[in-house]
Structure formats: C-alpha cells, structure tokens
Amino acid sequence: MRVNLSNRQGQTVRPNPGLRLQQIKGTGAWATTTAPDTTAPSVPTSLSATAQGPNQVSMSWVASADAVGVTSYSISRNGTLISTVAAPVTSFIDAAMAPGTSYTYSVTAFDAVGNSSAASNSSACLRLELADAGPKA
C-alpha cells in the first residue's frame, strides 16, 4: 500500500525514514509508530590539523550525515577525548599544546540517540619550538 502524507497546508511531506504506518485491528483506524534509530552517522572526513601560533592547533573536517541528524562531534587528541562541539560546527581550536610535541587528532560524530560514527581519519600536527630571533646581549 502506498500512502501520501500531507501537512495542514495540504503540502506533501516526506515521512521520517523510521516512520511506520499500521492499521489498528478491528477499528479501521491507522496509527504511526517510529522504529528506533540504530543507524550510526557517517564518518567525518577530511580532518586537517594545522599549528596556529605558539601553542594552538586549528582543525576542521567535512560534516557527517545521519537519517535523523548529527547533533555533536567529539574531538580526541592522542586517543583521549578533549572536547565536544555541537553540530553544525565542523572546526575546533586546541590551545593546549606543548613545544616540540607531536599530536594526533580524530573526530567522531554522534546523533540524538547516541549512535556514534567510527573515528575520522587521523591528522597529526607537530608544535615546533621557535628560536628567539631577538637581539643578543
């Protein structure tokens, strides 16, 4: 059976992919039920991390997609969670770098019910200690 749905203004609408239409036995009435969301968001892609100034890294990535919607991204440094940003933000600045230290970052997407994507590609960044270019005494 094919059912067309419309809103109060008479416009045809697309149902949520998890929406199910079911006839109530013996009544002739119909009801909708929603299947639980068990699908993870797509993996964030194209993560890049670039040193910015003496002790911070700027990173960005391409947004994930999800049937219901991505709600947040978690950012990990060297395998440890350091922050979470709300979607649709797809950038982050890490201002906790130590001189001469190498860092590897990854990003994971989450949807409203807590399904998580696999981690993004890793992006490495090395914070170099700059020599003092000032006059010598």
mmCIF file of C-alpha atoms in Angstrom:
data_model
loop_
_atom_site.group_PDB
_atom_site.id
_atom_site.type_symbol
_atom_site.label_atom_id
_atom_site.label_comp_id
_atom_site.label_asym_id
_atom_site.label_seq_id
_atom_site.Cartn_x
_atom_site.Cartn_y
_atom_site.Cartn_z
ATOM 1 C CA MET A 1 0.000 0.000 0.000
ATOM 2 C CA ARG A 2 1.233 3.499 -0.799
ATOM 3 C CA VAL A 3 0.198 6.378 1.452
ATOM 4 C CA ASN A 4 0.739 10.059 0.704
ATOM 5 C CA LEU A 5 1.167 12.291 3.724
ATOM 6 C CA SER A 6 0.374 15.989 3.793
ATOM 7 C CA ASN A 7 0.623 18.759 6.361
ATOM 8 C CA ARG A 8 -2.186 21.107 7.436
ATOM 9 C CA GLN A 9 -1.422 23.406 4.495
ATOM 10 C CA GLY A 10 -2.023 20.491 2.085
ATOM 11 C CA GLN A 11 1.640 20.192 1.109
ATOM 12 C CA THR A 12 3.007 16.683 0.513
ATOM 13 C CA VAL A 13 5.654 15.791 3.101
ATOM 14 C CA ARG A 14 8.264 13.071 3.288
ATOM 15 C CA PRO A 15 7.967 10.951 6.417
ATOM 16 C CA ASN A 16 10.807 10.241 8.775
ATOM 17 C CA PRO A 17 12.613 7.136 7.389
ATOM 18 C CA GLY A 18 11.809 5.285 10.629
ATOM 19 C CA LEU A 19 8.064 6.068 10.495
ATOM 20 C CA ARG A 20 5.757 3.056 10.175
ATOM 21 C CA LEU A 21 2.036 3.162 9.370
ATOM 22 C CA GLN A 22 -0.005 0.401 10.973
ATOM 23 C CA GLN A 23 -3.730 -0.398 10.916
ATOM 24 C CA ILE A 24 -5.281 -0.874 14.360
ATOM 25 C CA LYS A 25 -7.067 -4.251 14.391
ATOM 26 C CA GLY A 26 -10.832 -4.171 14.173
ATOM 27 C CA THR A 27 -11.124 -0.372 14.081
ATOM 28 C CA GLY A 28 -10.276 0.682 10.563
ATOM 29 C CA ALA A 29 -8.091 3.376 12.123
ATOM 30 C CA TRP A 30 -4.411 3.884 11.348
ATOM 31 C CA ALA A 31 -1.576 4.826 13.666
ATOM 32 C CA THR A 32 2.064 5.679 13.162
ATOM 33 C CA THR A 33 4.924 4.189 15.073
ATOM 34 C CA THR A 34 8.570 5.015 14.835
ATOM 35 C CA ALA A 35 11.239 2.361 14.638
ATOM 36 C CA PRO A 36 14.198 3.043 16.931
ATOM 37 C CA ASP A 37 17.162 4.768 15.302
ATOM 38 C CA THR A 38 20.038 2.286 15.272
ATOM 39 C CA THR A 39 21.996 3.698 12.335
ATOM 40 C CA ALA A 40 25.254 5.493 13.079
ATOM 41 C CA PRO A 41 26.130 8.794 11.395
ATOM 42 C CA SER A 42 28.622 8.669 8.542
ATOM 43 C CA VAL A 43 32.296 9.080 9.408
ATOM 44 C CA PRO A 44 33.560 12.695 9.481
ATOM 45 C CA THR A 45 36.010 13.102 6.598
ATOM 46 C CA SER A 46 38.952 15.262 5.519
ATOM 47 C CA LEU A 47 40.141 16.115 9.033
ATOM 48 C CA SER A 48 43.050 18.536 8.909
ATOM 49 C CA ALA A 49 45.040 19.971 11.815
ATOM 50 C CA THR A 50 47.363 22.945 11.412
ATOM 51 C CA ALA A 51 49.580 24.616 14.010
ATOM 52 C CA GLN A 52 48.477 28.214 14.605
ATOM 53 C CA GLY A 53 50.792 30.385 16.651
ATOM 54 C CA PRO A 54 52.963 29.218 19.531
ATOM 55 C CA ASN A 55 50.619 26.791 21.287
ATOM 56 C CA GLN A 56 47.423 26.076 19.404
ATOM 57 C CA VAL A 57 46.147 23.870 16.609
ATOM 58 C CA SER A 58 43.258 24.710 14.312
ATOM 59 C CA MET A 59 41.320 21.784 12.875
ATOM 60 C CA SER A 60 38.390 21.320 10.539
ATOM 61 C CA TRP A 61 36.525 18.428 8.913
ATOM 62 C CA VAL A 62 33.681 17.677 6.491
ATOM 63 C CA ALA A 63 30.337 17.167 8.247
ATOM 64 C CA SER A 64 28.804 13.741 8.798
ATOM 65 C CA ALA A 65 25.330 12.766 7.601
ATOM 66 C CA ASP A 66 22.608 10.905 9.509
ATOM 67 C CA ALA A 67 18.988 9.971 8.738
ATOM 68 C CA VAL A 68 17.772 11.753 11.877
ATOM 69 C CA GLY A 69 20.565 14.328 12.193
ATOM 70 C CA VAL A 70 24.056 14.726 13.630
ATOM 71 C CA THR A 71 23.960 16.538 16.983
ATOM 72 C CA SER A 72 27.615 16.706 18.057
ATOM 73 C CA TYR A 73 31.235 15.824 17.362
ATOM 74 C CA SER A 74 33.817 14.644 19.865
ATOM 75 C CA ILE A 75 37.457 15.593 19.333
ATOM 76 C CA SER A 76 40.246 13.332 20.584
ATOM 77 C CA ARG A 77 43.941 14.117 20.953
ATOM 78 C CA ASN A 78 46.314 11.140 21.076
ATOM 79 C CA GLY A 79 43.295 8.881 21.722
ATOM 80 C CA THR A 80 41.898 10.914 24.644
ATOM 81 C CA LEU A 81 38.657 12.921 24.437
ATOM 82 C CA ILE A 82 39.439 16.635 24.800
ATOM 83 C CA SER A 83 36.215 18.352 23.737
ATOM 84 C CA THR A 84 32.756 18.106 22.200
ATOM 85 C CA VAL A 85 31.214 20.645 19.815
ATOM 86 C CA ALA A 86 27.563 20.915 18.813
ATOM 87 C CA ALA A 87 26.672 20.304 15.157
ATOM 88 C CA PRO A 88 26.703 22.005 12.697
ATOM 89 C CA VAL A 89 30.133 23.250 13.893
ATOM 90 C CA THR A 90 32.924 21.461 11.995
ATOM 91 C CA SER A 91 36.007 23.140 13.433
ATOM 92 C CA PHE A 92 37.879 23.326 16.711
ATOM 93 C CA ILE A 93 40.938 25.065 18.173
ATOM 94 C CA ASP A 94 43.108 23.178 20.650
ATOM 95 C CA ALA A 95 45.027 25.720 22.723
ATOM 96 C CA ALA A 96 46.853 23.264 24.997
ATOM 97 C CA MET A 97 49.971 22.388 23.026
ATOM 98 C CA ALA A 98 53.460 21.965 24.459
ATOM 99 C CA PRO A 99 56.574 22.942 22.452
ATOM 100 C CA GLY A 100 58.231 20.179 20.432
ATOM 101 C CA THR A 101 55.330 17.754 20.933
ATOM 102 C CA SER A 102 53.563 15.732 18.251
ATOM 103 C CA TYR A 103 49.775 15.375 18.453
ATOM 104 C CA THR A 104 47.327 13.163 16.561
ATOM 105 C CA TYR A 105 43.678 14.178 16.347
ATOM 106 C CA SER A 106 40.462 12.380 15.350
ATOM 107 C CA VAL A 107 36.761 13.285 15.313
ATOM 108 C CA THR A 108 33.661 11.130 15.962
ATOM 109 C CA ALA A 109 30.051 12.106 15.100
ATOM 110 C CA PHE A 110 27.002 11.457 17.329
ATOM 111 C CA ASP A 111 23.272 11.589 16.635
ATOM 112 C CA ALA A 112 20.397 12.455 19.001
ATOM 113 C CA VAL A 113 20.067 8.933 20.430
ATOM 114 C CA GLY A 114 23.788 8.427 20.967
ATOM 115 C CA ASN A 115 24.706 6.390 17.887
ATOM 116 C CA SER A 116 28.335 7.157 17.043
ATOM 117 C CA SER A 117 30.283 7.005 13.831
ATOM 118 C CA ALA A 118 33.673 5.414 13.512
ATOM 119 C CA ALA A 119 36.531 7.849 14.120
ATOM 120 C CA SER A 120 37.600 10.110 11.278
ATOM 121 C CA ASN A 121 40.933 9.890 9.579
ATOM 122 C CA SER A 122 43.755 10.906 11.931
ATOM 123 C CA SER A 123 45.574 14.172 11.432
ATOM 124 C CA ALA A 124 48.974 14.782 13.019
ATOM 125 C CA CYS A 125 50.454 18.116 13.998
ATOM 126 C CA LEU A 126 53.901 18.898 15.440
ATOM 127 C CA ARG A 127 54.317 22.017 17.561
ATOM 128 C CA LEU A 128 57.815 23.367 16.898
ATOM 129 C CA GLU A 129 59.660 25.488 19.408
ATOM 130 C CA LEU A 130 60.764 28.649 17.617
ATOM 131 C CA ALA A 131 64.199 30.095 18.307
ATOM 132 C CA ASP A 132 64.311 33.549 19.841
ATOM 133 C CA ALA A 133 65.017 35.952 16.968
ATOM 134 C CA GLY A 134 65.576 38.939 19.255
ATOM 135 C CA PRO A 135 68.888 40.828 19.750
ATOM 136 C CA LYS A 136 71.643 39.071 21.697
ATOM 137 C CA ALA A 137 73.121 40.800 24.751
#
